[in-house]
Amino acid sequence: MVLGVAHSGCNWKATVILICLALFCNGAVTASIIVNHTDIAPNFSGTLLGMDNTSGSIVSFVVPVVIGVMTKGQQTLGQWQKVFWICVPIYTLAEIFYLIFSSGTVQPWNSGVEDQSSPDQLAANSRSTEMARLKQDQSANA
């Protein structure tokens, strides 16, 4: 959709629609990635999300400066196409990196130094604790 924006020319309606669709799809992708913090490290998911948001925030104030340098005195469709074409390999490489190296299993460093339980044991303990809570809630409501 970003490439569609790059080549939509002066058709502002198509540009707005494509940007809205791109943000809609990005929201779906972001929701699946954000939950991964809790999957891999429930004890540190807030810290991980904070580190990710910090790096994302740095990018969001550096990019306008770079775009300003790229388009300074050259506010042409060709220059803006270059800007949008830069997005495509960045998104593609980030997605490929995530698909290759992502994991949904609890990481060993999640438990800290004092508890050396395996990720499978941690997941089983978490499930049994949750089941016990559900049973307590059900008996309290009955």
N, CA, C and O atoms as a GROMACS GRO file, in nm:
protein
  568
    1MET      N    1   0.082  -0.119   0.000
    1MET     CA    2   0.000   0.000   0.000
    1MET      C    3   0.086   0.125   0.000
    1MET      O    4   0.049   0.230  -0.053
    2VAL      N    5   0.204   0.111   0.062
    2VAL     CA    6   0.296   0.224   0.061
    2VAL      C    7   0.343   0.251  -0.082
    2VAL      O    8   0.359   0.367  -0.121
    3LEU      N    9   0.364   0.146  -0.158
    3LEU     CA   10   0.403   0.166  -0.299
    3LEU      C   11   0.289   0.228  -0.378
    3LEU      O   12   0.313   0.308  -0.468
    4GLY      N   13   0.165   0.193  -0.344
    4GLY     CA   14   0.049   0.255  -0.407
    4GLY      C   15   0.045   0.404  -0.379
    4GLY      O   16   0.013   0.484  -0.467
    5VAL      N   17   0.078   0.441  -0.254
    5VAL     CA   18   0.084   0.584  -0.219
    5VAL      C   19   0.192   0.652  -0.300
    5VAL      O   20   0.172   0.764  -0.350
    6ALA      N   21   0.306   0.587  -0.315
    6ALA     CA   22   0.417   0.646  -0.390
    6ALA      C   23   0.381   0.673  -0.535
    6ALA      O   24   0.432   0.767  -0.597
    7HIS      N   25   0.293   0.591  -0.589
    7HIS     CA   26   0.260   0.604  -0.731
    7HIS      C   27   0.118   0.653  -0.757
    7HIS      O   28   0.068   0.642  -0.869
    8SER      N   29   0.054   0.706  -0.655
    8SER     CA   30  -0.083   0.757  -0.675
    8SER      C   31  -0.083   0.898  -0.732
    8SER      O   32  -0.189   0.952  -0.764
    9GLY      N   33   0.033   0.957  -0.745
    9GLY     CA   34   0.043   1.089  -0.806
    9GLY      C   35  -0.027   1.195  -0.723
    9GLY      O   36  -0.010   1.202  -0.602
   10CYS      N   37  -0.106   1.277  -0.789
   10CYS     CA   38  -0.178   1.385  -0.721
   10CYS      C   39  -0.321   1.346  -0.684
   10CYS      O   40  -0.401   1.432  -0.649
   11ASN      N   41  -0.353   1.219  -0.692
   11ASN     CA   42  -0.486   1.171  -0.656
   11ASN      C   43  -0.494   1.158  -0.504
   11ASN      O   44  -0.460   1.054  -0.448
   12TRP      N   45  -0.539   1.265  -0.439
   12TRP     CA   46  -0.538   1.269  -0.293
   12TRP      C   47  -0.634   1.169  -0.231
   12TRP      O   48  -0.609   1.119  -0.121
   13LYS      N   49  -0.744   1.137  -0.300
   13LYS     CA   50  -0.840   1.040  -0.246
   13LYS      C   51  -0.776   0.901  -0.239
   13LYS      O   52  -0.788   0.832  -0.138
   14ALA      N   53  -0.710   0.861  -0.345
   14ALA     CA   54  -0.642   0.731  -0.346
   14ALA      C   55  -0.532   0.727  -0.240
   14ALA      O   56  -0.514   0.626  -0.173
   15THR      N   57  -0.461   0.838  -0.225
   15THR     CA   58  -0.354   0.844  -0.124
   15THR      C   59  -0.409   0.827   0.016
   15THR      O   60  -0.354   0.750   0.095
   16VAL      N   61  -0.516   0.896   0.048
   16VAL     CA   62  -0.576   0.886   0.181
   16VAL      C   63  -0.628   0.745   0.207
   16VAL      O   64  -0.607   0.690   0.315
   17ILE      N   65  -0.695   0.686   0.109
   17ILE     CA   66  -0.748   0.551   0.125
   17ILE      C   67  -0.634   0.451   0.146
   17ILE      O   68  -0.643   0.365   0.234
   18LEU      N   69  -0.529   0.462   0.067
   18LEU     CA   70  -0.416   0.369   0.080
   18LEU      C   71  -0.344   0.385   0.213
   18LEU      O   72  -0.304   0.286   0.273
   19ILE      N   73  -0.328   0.507   0.260
   19ILE     CA   74  -0.263   0.529   0.390
   19ILE      C   75  -0.351   0.471   0.501
   19ILE      O   76  -0.299   0.409   0.594
   20CYS      N   77  -0.481   0.492   0.493
   20CYS     CA   78  -0.572   0.435   0.594
   20CYS      C   79  -0.565   0.283   0.594
   20CYS      O   80  -0.560   0.221   0.700
   21LEU      N   81  -0.564   0.222   0.476
   21LEU     CA   82  -0.554   0.076   0.468
   21LEU      C   83  -0.419   0.027   0.521
   21LEU      O   84  -0.413  -0.076   0.589
   22ALA      N   85  -0.313   0.098   0.491
   22ALA     CA   86  -0.180   0.060   0.540
   22ALA      C   87  -0.176   0.067   0.693
   22ALA      O   88  -0.121  -0.023   0.757
   23LEU      N   89  -0.233   0.170   0.751
   23LEU     CA   90  -0.235   0.182   0.898
   23LEU      C   91  -0.324   0.076   0.960
   23LEU      O   92  -0.294   0.025   1.068
   24PHE      N   93  -0.434   0.042   0.894
   24PHE     CA   94  -0.522  -0.064   0.942
   24PHE      C   95  -0.444  -0.197   0.948
   24PHE      O   96  -0.448  -0.266   1.049
   25CYS      N   97  -0.376  -0.231   0.840
   25CYS     CA   98  -0.299  -0.355   0.836
   25CYS      C   99  -0.184  -0.351   0.937
   25CYS      O  100  -0.153  -0.452   0.999
   26ASN      N  101  -0.121  -0.237   0.952
   26ASN     CA  102  -0.012  -0.223   1.048
   26ASN      C  103  -0.063  -0.244   1.190
   26ASN      O  104   0.009  -0.298   1.275
   27GLY      N  105  -0.186  -0.203   1.218
   27GLY     CA  106  -0.245  -0.225   1.350
   27GLY      C  107  -0.262  -0.373   1.380
   27GLY      O  108  -0.239  -0.416   1.493
   28ALA      N  109  -0.301  -0.450   1.281
   28ALA     CA  110  -0.315  -0.594   1.300
   28ALA      C  111  -0.180  -0.660   1.326
   28ALA      O  112  -0.169  -0.747   1.412
   29VAL      N  113  -0.079  -0.617   1.254
   29VAL     CA  114   0.055  -0.672   1.273
   29VAL      C  115   0.108  -0.633   1.410
   29VAL      O  116   0.165  -0.716   1.481
   30THR      N  117   0.090  -0.508   1.447
   30THR     CA  118   0.140  -0.459   1.575
   30THR      C  119   0.077  -0.534   1.692
   30THR      O  120   0.145  -0.565   1.789
   31ALA      N  121  -0.051  -0.564   1.683
   31ALA     CA  122  -0.117  -0.635   1.792
   31ALA      C  123  -0.056  -0.774   1.812
   31ALA      O  124  -0.045  -0.820   1.925
   32SER      N  125  -0.019  -0.838   1.704
   32SER     CA  126   0.040  -0.972   1.718
   32SER      C  127   0.182  -0.966   1.771
   32SER      O  128   0.226  -1.059   1.840
   33ILE      N  129   0.254  -0.862   1.742
   33ILE     CA  130   0.392  -0.851   1.789
   33ILE      C  131   0.395  -0.807   1.936
   33ILE      O  132   0.479  -0.856   2.011
   34ILE      N  133   0.307  -0.718   1.977
   34ILE     CA  134   0.308  -0.669   2.114
   34ILE      C  135   0.280  -0.781   2.214
   34ILE      O  136   0.341  -0.785   2.320
   35VAL      N  137   0.190  -0.872   2.181
   35VAL     CA  138   0.159  -0.982   2.272
   35VAL      C  139   0.278  -1.076   2.289
   35VAL      O  140   0.285  -1.150   2.387
   36ASN      N  141   0.371  -1.074   2.195
   36ASN     CA  142   0.488  -1.162   2.202
   36ASN      C  143   0.574  -1.130   2.324
   36ASN      O  144   0.642  -1.219   2.375
   37HIS      N  145   0.573  -1.006   2.372
   37HIS     CA  146   0.648  -0.972   2.494
   37HIS      C  147   0.600  -1.056   2.611
   37HIS      O  148   0.681  -1.107   2.689
   38THR      N  149   0.469  -1.072   2.623
   38THR     CA  150   0.412  -1.150   2.732
   38THR      C  151   0.437  -1.299   2.711
   38THR      O  152   0.454  -1.373   2.808
   39ASP      N  153   0.440  -1.344   2.587
   39ASP     CA  154   0.467  -1.485   2.558
   39ASP      C  155   0.608  -1.525   2.601
   39ASP      O  156   0.626  -1.629   2.664
   40ILE      N  157   0.706  -1.443   2.567
   40ILE     CA  158   0.845  -1.484   2.591
   40ILE      C  159   0.894  -1.452   2.732
   40ILE      O  160   0.985  -1.518   2.782
   41ALA      N  161   0.836  -1.351   2.796
   41ALA     CA  162   0.884  -1.313   2.929
   41ALA      C  163   0.773  -1.242   3.007
   41ALA      O  164   0.772  -1.119   3.015
   42PRO      N  165   0.681  -1.317   3.065
   42PRO     CA  166   0.571  -1.254   3.137
   42PRO      C  167   0.619  -1.164   3.252
   42PRO      O  168   0.556  -1.063   3.283
   43ASN      N  169   0.731  -1.200   3.314
   43ASN     CA  170   0.782  -1.120   3.425
   43ASN      C  171   0.846  -0.988   3.380
   43ASN      O  172   0.857  -0.895   3.460
   44PHE      N  173   0.887  -0.980   3.256
   44PHE     CA  174   0.956  -0.861   3.207
   44PHE      C  175   0.888  -0.801   3.085
   44PHE      O  176   0.950  -0.723   3.013
   45SER      N  177   0.763  -0.835   3.060
   45SER     CA  178   0.696  -0.787   2.939
   45SER      C  179   0.685  -0.635   2.937
   45SER      O  180   0.697  -0.574   2.830
   46GLY      N  181   0.662  -0.572   3.051
   46GLY     CA  182   0.655  -0.426   3.056
   46GLY      C  183   0.788  -0.362   3.021
   46GLY      O  184   0.793  -0.263   2.949
   47THR      N  185   0.896  -0.420   3.073
   47THR     CA  186   1.030  -0.368   3.044
   47THR      C  187   1.062  -0.383   2.896
   47THR      O  188   1.114  -0.291   2.833
   48LEU      N  189   1.030  -0.500   2.841
   48LEU     CA  190   1.055  -0.523   2.698
   48LEU      C  191   0.975  -0.426   2.612
   48LEU      O  192   1.027  -0.370   2.516
   49LEU      N  193   0.849  -0.407   2.646
   49LEU     CA  194   0.766  -0.315   2.569
   49LEU      C  195   0.820  -0.173   2.580
   49LEU      O  196   0.819  -0.098   2.482
   50GLY      N  197   0.867  -0.136   2.698
   50GLY     CA  198   0.926  -0.002   2.714
   50GLY      C  199   1.050   0.017   2.628
   50GLY      O  200   1.070   0.123   2.570
   51MET      N  201   1.134  -0.087   2.621
   51MET     CA  202   1.254  -0.077   2.537
   51MET      C  203   1.215  -0.067   2.390
   51MET      O  204   1.274   0.012   2.315
   52ASP      N  205   1.116  -0.146   2.348
   52ASP     CA  206   1.070  -0.139   2.209
   52ASP      C  207   1.009  -0.003   2.176
   52ASP      O  208   1.037   0.054   2.071
   53ASN      N  209   0.927   0.048   2.265
   53ASN     CA  210   0.865   0.179   2.241
   53ASN      C  211   0.969   0.290   2.238
   53ASN      O  212   0.955   0.386   2.161
   54THR      N  213   1.073   0.278   2.320
   54THR     CA  214   1.180   0.378   2.318
   54THR      C  215   1.251   0.379   2.183
   54THR      O  216   1.273   0.485   2.125
   55SER      N  217   1.286   0.260   2.134
   55SER     CA  218   1.353   0.256   2.003
   55SER      C  219   1.260   0.305   1.892
   55SER      O  220   1.305   0.372   1.799
   56GLY      N  221   1.132   0.272   1.902
   56GLY     CA  222   1.036   0.321   1.802
   56GLY      C  223   1.020   0.472   1.808
   56GLY      O  224   1.001   0.537   1.705
   57SER      N  225   1.026   0.527   1.928
   57SER     CA  226   1.013   0.672   1.942
   57SER      C  227   1.134   0.745   1.885
   57SER      O  228   1.121   0.853   1.828
   58ILE      N  229   1.251   0.686   1.901
   58ILE     CA  230   1.372   0.748   1.844
   58ILE      C  231   1.357   0.757   1.692
   58ILE      O  232   1.388   0.859   1.632
   59VAL      N  233   1.311   0.649   1.632
   59VAL     CA  234   1.291   0.648   1.486
   59VAL      C  235   1.191   0.754   1.445
   59VAL      O  236   1.209   0.820   1.343
   60SER      N  237   1.084   0.772   1.525
   60SER     CA  238   0.980   0.865   1.483
   60SER      C  239   1.021   1.012   1.490
   60SER      O  240   0.952   1.096   1.432
   61PHE      N  241   1.128   1.047   1.557
   61PHE     CA  242   1.171   1.186   1.546
   61PHE      C  243   1.294   1.201   1.456
   61PHE      O  244   1.330   1.313   1.420
   62VAL      N  245   1.360   1.091   1.420
   62VAL     CA  246   1.472   1.098   1.327
   62VAL      C  247   1.422   1.099   1.182
   62VAL      O  248   1.477   1.170   1.098
   63VAL      N  249   1.318   1.021   1.153
   63VAL     CA  250   1.267   1.008   1.015
   63VAL      C  251   1.224   1.142   0.956
   63VAL      O  252   1.260   1.170   0.842
   64PRO      N  253   1.149   1.228   1.027
   64PRO     CA  254   1.112   1.356   0.965
   64PRO      C  255   1.233   1.442   0.929
   64PRO      O  256   1.230   1.517   0.831
   65VAL      N  257   1.339   1.432   1.007
   65VAL     CA  258   1.461   1.508   0.975
   65VAL      C  259   1.523   1.454   0.846
   65VAL      O  260   1.564   1.531   0.759
   66VAL      N  261   1.530   1.322   0.835
   66VAL     CA  262   1.586   1.261   0.714
   66VAL      C  263   1.502   1.297   0.592
   66VAL      O  264   1.557   1.331   0.487
   67ILE      N  265   1.370   1.289   0.604
   67ILE     CA  266   1.282   1.324   0.493
   67ILE      C  267   1.297   1.471   0.456
   67ILE      O  268   1.296   1.507   0.338
   68GLY      N  269   1.312   1.557   0.558
   68GLY     CA  270   1.332   1.699   0.531
   68GLY      C  271   1.459   1.724   0.451
   68GLY      O  272   1.461   1.808   0.361
   69VAL      N  273   1.565   1.650   0.484
   69VAL     CA  274   1.690   1.663   0.409
   69VAL      C  275   1.673   1.611   0.266
   69VAL      O  276   1.723   1.672   0.172
   70MET      N  277   1.602   1.499   0.252
   70MET     CA  278   1.583   1.440   0.118
   70MET      C  279   1.498   1.527   0.026
   70MET      O  280   1.521   1.529  -0.095
   71THR      N  281   1.401   1.598   0.081
   71THR     CA  282   1.308   1.673  -0.003
   71THR      C  283   1.330   1.824   0.002
   71THR      O  284   1.254   1.899  -0.058
   72LYS      N  285   1.433   1.870   0.071
   72LYS     CA  286   1.457   2.014   0.084
   72LYS      C  287   1.479   2.077  -0.054
   72LYS      O  288   1.572   2.042  -0.126
   73GLY      N  289   1.392   2.170  -0.087
   73GLY     CA  290   1.402   2.239  -0.215
   73GLY      C  291   1.363   2.154  -0.334
   73GLY      O  292   1.376   2.198  -0.448
   74GLN      N  293   1.316   2.032  -0.310
   74GLN     CA  294   1.279   1.942  -0.419
   74GLN      C  295   1.148   1.873  -0.386
   74GLN      O  296   1.142   1.750  -0.379
   75GLN      N  297   1.044   1.949  -0.365
   75GLN     CA  298   0.914   1.892  -0.331
   75GLN      C  299   0.846   1.840  -0.457
   75GLN      O  300   0.744   1.893  -0.502
   76THR      N  301   0.903   1.734  -0.512
   76THR     CA  302   0.849   1.676  -0.634
   76THR      C  303   0.795   1.536  -0.605
   76THR      O  304   0.829   1.475  -0.503
   77LEU      N  305   0.712   1.485  -0.695
   77LEU     CA  306   0.661   1.348  -0.679
   77LEU      C  307   0.775   1.247  -0.681
   77LEU      O  308   0.771   1.147  -0.610
   78GLY      N  309   0.875   1.272  -0.762
   78GLY     CA  310   0.990   1.182  -0.770
   78GLY      C  311   1.064   1.170  -0.638
   78GLY      O  312   1.102   1.060  -0.598
   79GLN      N  313   1.084   1.283  -0.570
   79GLN     CA  314   1.152   1.279  -0.440
   79GLN      C  315   1.067   1.206  -0.337
   79GLN      O  316   1.120   1.128  -0.258
   80TRP      N  317   0.936   1.230  -0.338
   80TRP     CA  318   0.849   1.163  -0.242
   80TRP      C  319   0.838   1.014  -0.273
   80TRP      O  320   0.821   0.934  -0.181
   81GLN      N  321   0.847   0.975  -0.400
   81GLN     CA  322   0.849   0.834  -0.433
   81GLN      C  323   0.972   0.766  -0.373
   81GLN      O  324   0.964   0.653  -0.325
   82LYS      N  325   1.085   0.835  -0.376
   82LYS     CA  326   1.206   0.780  -0.313
   82LYS      C  327   1.184   0.758  -0.164
   82LYS      O  328   1.226   0.657  -0.108
   83VAL      N  329   1.119   0.855  -0.099
   83VAL     CA  330   1.091   0.843   0.044
   83VAL      C  331   1.008   0.718   0.072
   83VAL      O  332   1.039   0.640   0.161
   84PHE      N  333   0.902   0.700  -0.006
   84PHE     CA  334   0.815   0.584   0.017
   84PHE      C  335   0.884   0.454  -0.023
   84PHE      O  336   0.860   0.350   0.040
   85TRP      N  337   0.970   0.456  -0.124
   85TRP     CA  338   1.041   0.335  -0.164
   85TRP      C  339   1.141   0.292  -0.058
   85TRP      O  340   1.174   0.174  -0.050
   86ILE      N  341   1.189   0.384   0.022
   86ILE     CA  342   1.280   0.347   0.131
   86ILE      C  343   1.206   0.266   0.237
   86ILE      O  344   1.265   0.179   0.301
   87CYS      N  345   1.077   0.293   0.255
   87CYS     CA  346   0.997   0.220   0.355
   87CYS      C  347   0.986   0.072   0.323
   87CYS      O  348   0.986  -0.011   0.414
   88VAL      N  349   0.976   0.038   0.197
   88VAL     CA  350   0.950  -0.101   0.157
   88VAL      C  351   1.061  -0.196   0.204
   88VAL      O  352   1.030  -0.296   0.269
   89PRO      N  353   1.188  -0.171   0.174
   89PRO     CA  354   1.290  -0.267   0.222
   89PRO      C  355   1.302  -0.268   0.374
   89PRO      O  356   1.334  -0.371   0.433
   90ILE      N  357   1.277  -0.154   0.438
   90ILE     CA  358   1.285  -0.152   0.585
   90ILE      C  359   1.177  -0.240   0.645
   90ILE      O  360   1.205  -0.322   0.733
   91TYR      N  361   1.054  -0.225   0.599
   91TYR     CA  362   0.945  -0.311   0.648
   91TYR      C  363   0.972  -0.457   0.615
   91TYR      O  364   0.952  -0.544   0.699
   92THR      N  365   1.018  -0.485   0.495
   92THR     CA  366   1.043  -0.622   0.452
   92THR      C  367   1.153  -0.687   0.535
   92THR      O  368   1.137  -0.800   0.581
   93LEU      N  369   1.264  -0.618   0.555
   93LEU     CA  370   1.373  -0.674   0.634
   93LEU      C  371   1.332  -0.696   0.780
   93LEU      O  372   1.368  -0.797   0.841
   94ALA      N  373   1.257  -0.602   0.835
   94ALA     CA  374   1.210  -0.618   0.973
   94ALA      C  375   1.118  -0.738   0.985
   94ALA      O  376   1.127  -0.814   1.082
   95GLU      N  377   1.030  -0.757   0.889
   95GLU     CA  378   0.938  -0.871   0.892
   95GLU      C  379   1.012  -1.003   0.878
   95GLU      O  380   0.983  -1.099   0.949
   96ILE      N  381   1.107  -1.008   0.786
   96ILE     CA  382   1.186  -1.131   0.768
   96ILE      C  383   1.265  -1.162   0.894
   96ILE      O  384   1.270  -1.278   0.937
   97PHE      N  385   1.326  -1.062   0.955
   97PHE     CA  386   1.400  -1.081   1.080
   97PHE      C  387   1.309  -1.138   1.188
   97PHE      O  388   1.346  -1.233   1.257
   98TYR      N  389   1.189  -1.080   1.202
   98TYR     CA  390   1.095  -1.126   1.304
   98TYR      C  391   1.051  -1.270   1.277
   98TYR      O  392   1.045  -1.351   1.369
   99LEU      N  393   1.021  -1.301   1.151
   99LEU     CA  394   0.976  -1.437   1.118
   99LEU      C  395   1.084  -1.541   1.143
   99LEU      O  396   1.054  -1.654   1.182
  100ILE      N  397   1.209  -1.504   1.121
  100ILE     CA  398   1.318  -1.600   1.140
  100ILE      C  399   1.353  -1.617   1.289
  100ILE      O  400   1.371  -1.729   1.336
  101PHE      N  401   1.362  -1.507   1.362
  101PHE     CA  402   1.416  -1.513   1.498
  101PHE      C  403   1.314  -1.505   1.610
  101PHE      O  404   1.351  -1.515   1.727
  102SER      N  405   1.186  -1.486   1.579
  102SER     CA  406   1.088  -1.474   1.687
  102SER      C  407   1.058  -1.610   1.749
  102SER      O  408   1.079  -1.715   1.688
  103SER      N  409   1.010  -1.604   1.872
  103SER     CA  410   0.976  -1.725   1.945
  103SER      C  411   0.855  -1.696   2.032
  103SER      O  412   0.832  -1.582   2.071
  104GLY      N  413   0.779  -1.798   2.062
  104GLY     CA  414   0.664  -1.781   2.150
  104GLY      C  415   0.682  -1.855   2.282
  104GLY      O  416   0.591  -1.858   2.364
  105THR      N  417   0.800  -1.914   2.302
  105THR     CA  418   0.823  -1.989   2.425
  105THR      C  419   0.883  -1.898   2.532
  105THR      O  420   0.956  -1.803   2.502
  106VAL      N  421   0.852  -1.930   2.657
  106VAL     CA  422   0.905  -1.852   2.769
  106VAL      C  423   1.056  -1.870   2.772
  106VAL      O  424   1.108  -1.982   2.767
  107GLN      N  425   1.126  -1.759   2.779
  107GLN     CA  426   1.271  -1.761   2.775
  107GLN      C  427   1.329  -1.793   2.913
  107GLN      O  428   1.268  -1.760   3.015
  108PRO      N  429   1.446  -1.859   2.917
  108PRO     CA  430   1.504  -1.898   3.046
  108PRO      C  431   1.535  -1.778   3.136
  108PRO      O  432   1.529  -1.791   3.259
  109TRP      N  433   1.567  -1.665   3.079
  109TRP     CA  434   1.600  -1.548   3.160
  109TRP      C  435   1.478  -1.482   3.222
  109TRP      O  436   1.492  -1.389   3.302
  110ASN      N  437   1.358  -1.527   3.186
  110ASN     CA  438   1.236  -1.471   3.243
  110ASN      C  439   1.226  -1.497   3.393
  110ASN      O  440   1.175  -1.412   3.466
  111SER      N  441   1.272  -1.613   3.440
  111SER     CA  442   1.252  -1.652   3.579
  111SER      C  443   1.351  -1.586   3.674
  111SER      O  444   1.331  -1.590   3.795
  112GLY      N  445   1.457  -1.527   3.623
  112GLY     CA  446   1.556  -1.465   3.710
  112GLY      C  447   1.660  -1.566   3.755
  112GLY      O  448   1.656  -1.682   3.715
  113VAL      N  449   1.752  -1.521   3.838
  113VAL     CA  450   1.863  -1.605   3.882
  113VAL      C  451   1.818  -1.709   3.984
  113VAL      O  452   1.866  -1.822   3.982
  114GLU      N  453   1.728  -1.672   4.075
  114GLU     CA  454   1.690  -1.761   4.184
  114GLU      C  455   1.608  -1.881   4.140
  114GLU      O  456   1.610  -1.983   4.209
  115ASP      N  457   1.538  -1.874   4.030
  115ASP     CA  458   1.454  -1.985   3.984
  115ASP      C  459   1.506  -2.034   3.850
  115ASP      O  460   1.499  -1.962   3.750
  116GLN      N  461   1.556  -2.155   3.847
  116GLN     CA  462   1.614  -2.210   3.725
  116GLN      C  463   1.520  -2.311   3.658
  116GLN      O  464   1.567  -2.405   3.595
  117SER      N  465   1.390  -2.292   3.672
  117SER     CA  466   1.292  -2.381   3.610
  117SER      C  467   1.301  -2.371   3.458
  117SER      O  468   1.336  -2.266   3.404
  118SER      N  469   1.269  -2.480   3.392
  118SER     CA  470   1.268  -2.479   3.247
  118SER      C  471   1.146  -2.402   3.198
  118SER      O  472   1.048  -2.388   3.272
  119PRO      N  473   1.150  -2.351   3.075
  119PRO     CA  474   1.034  -2.279   3.021
  119PRO      C  475   0.907  -2.364   3.020
  119PRO      O  476   0.798  -2.312   3.041
  120ASP      N  477   0.921  -2.497   2.997
  120ASP     CA  478   0.804  -2.584   2.997
  120ASP      C  479   0.744  -2.595   3.137
  120ASP      O  480   0.622  -2.596   3.153
  121GLN      N  481   0.831  -2.603   3.240
  121GLN     CA  482   0.782  -2.609   3.377
  121GLN      C  483   0.712  -2.479   3.415
  121GLN      O  484   0.608  -2.480   3.480
  122LEU      N  485   0.770  -2.367   3.372
  122LEU     CA  486   0.709  -2.237   3.403
  122LEU      C  487   0.571  -2.227   3.339
  122LEU      O  488   0.476  -2.180   3.402
  123ALA      N  489   0.559  -2.270   3.214
  123ALA     CA  490   0.430  -2.264   3.146
  123ALA      C  491   0.329  -2.355   3.215
  123ALA      O  492   0.213  -2.316   3.232
  124ALA      N  493   0.372  -2.476   3.255
  124ALA     CA  494   0.281  -2.569   3.324
  124ALA      C  495   0.238  -2.513   3.459
  124ALA      O  496   0.121  -2.522   3.496
  125ASN      N  497   0.332  -2.453   3.534
  125ASN     CA  498   0.299  -2.393   3.663
  125ASN      C  499   0.201  -2.278   3.645
  125ASN      O  500   0.108  -2.261   3.723
  126SER      N  501   0.223  -2.199   3.542
  126SER     CA  502   0.134  -2.085   3.515
  126SER      C  503  -0.006  -2.135   3.484
  126SER      O  504  -0.104  -2.078   3.532
  127ARG      N  505  -0.018  -2.241   3.402
  127ARG     CA  506  -0.149  -2.296   3.367
  127ARG      C  507  -0.218  -2.354   3.490
  127ARG      O  508  -0.338  -2.333   3.508
  128SER      N  509  -0.144  -2.426   3.575
  128SER     CA  510  -0.207  -2.487   3.692
  128SER      C  511  -0.250  -2.380   3.791
  128SER      O  512  -0.354  -2.394   3.855
  129THR      N  513  -0.172  -2.274   3.806
  129THR     CA  514  -0.210  -2.164   3.894
  129THR      C  515  -0.335  -2.095   3.842
  129THR      O  516  -0.424  -2.061   3.920
  130GLU      N  517  -0.344  -2.075   3.712
  130GLU     CA  518  -0.461  -2.013   3.652
  130GLU      C  519  -0.585  -2.100   3.668
  130GLU      O  520  -0.693  -2.049   3.696
  131MET      N  521  -0.569  -2.230   3.651
  131MET     CA  522  -0.681  -2.322   3.668
  131MET      C  523  -0.731  -2.320   3.812
  131MET      O  524  -0.851  -2.323   3.837
  132ALA      N  525  -0.638  -2.316   3.909
  132ALA     CA  526  -0.676  -2.310   4.050
  132ALA      C  527  -0.754  -2.182   4.079
  132ALA      O  528  -0.852  -2.184   4.152
  133ARG      N  529  -0.709  -2.069   4.020
  133ARG     CA  530  -0.781  -1.943   4.039
  133ARG      C  531  -0.922  -1.950   3.981
  133ARG      O  532  -1.017  -1.903   4.042
  134LEU      N  533  -0.934  -2.008   3.863
  134LEU     CA  534  -1.065  -2.020   3.800
  134LEU      C  535  -1.159  -2.106   3.885
  134LEU      O  536  -1.276  -2.072   3.901
  135LYS      N  537  -1.107  -2.216   3.940
  135LYS     CA  538  -1.189  -2.302   4.024
  135LYS      C  539  -1.234  -2.227   4.151
  135LYS      O  540  -1.348  -2.239   4.194
  136GLN      N  541  -1.141  -2.150   4.209
  136GLN     CA  542  -1.176  -2.069   4.327
  136GLN      C  543  -1.285  -1.970   4.295
  136GLN      O  544  -1.379  -1.954   4.372
  137ASP      N  545  -1.272  -1.902   4.182
  137ASP     CA  546  -1.371  -1.803   4.140
  137ASP      C  547  -1.507  -1.869   4.117
  137ASP      O  548  -1.610  -1.814   4.156
  138GLN      N  549  -1.506  -1.986   4.055
  138GLN     CA  550  -1.631  -2.056   4.029
  138GLN      C  551  -1.699  -2.101   4.158
  138GLN      O  552  -1.820  -2.089   4.172
  139SER      N  553  -1.619  -2.152   4.254
  139SER     CA  554  -1.678  -2.195   4.381
  139SER      C  555  -1.725  -2.076   4.463
  139SER      O  556  -1.823  -2.087   4.537
  140ALA      N  557  -1.658  -1.963   4.452
  140ALA     CA  558  -1.700  -1.843   4.525
  140ALA      C  559  -1.829  -1.787   4.466
  140ALA      O  560  -1.913  -1.735   4.540
  141ASN      N  561  -1.848  -1.798   4.336
  141ASN     CA  562  -1.967  -1.747   4.270
  141ASN      C  563  -2.087  -1.839   4.287
  141ASN      O  564  -2.201  -1.797   4.272
  142ALA      N  565  -2.059  -1.966   4.320
  142ALA     CA  566  -2.170  -2.063   4.331
  142ALA      C  567  -2.247  -2.050   4.460
  142ALA      O  568  -2.342  -2.124   4.483
   0.00000   0.00000   0.00000
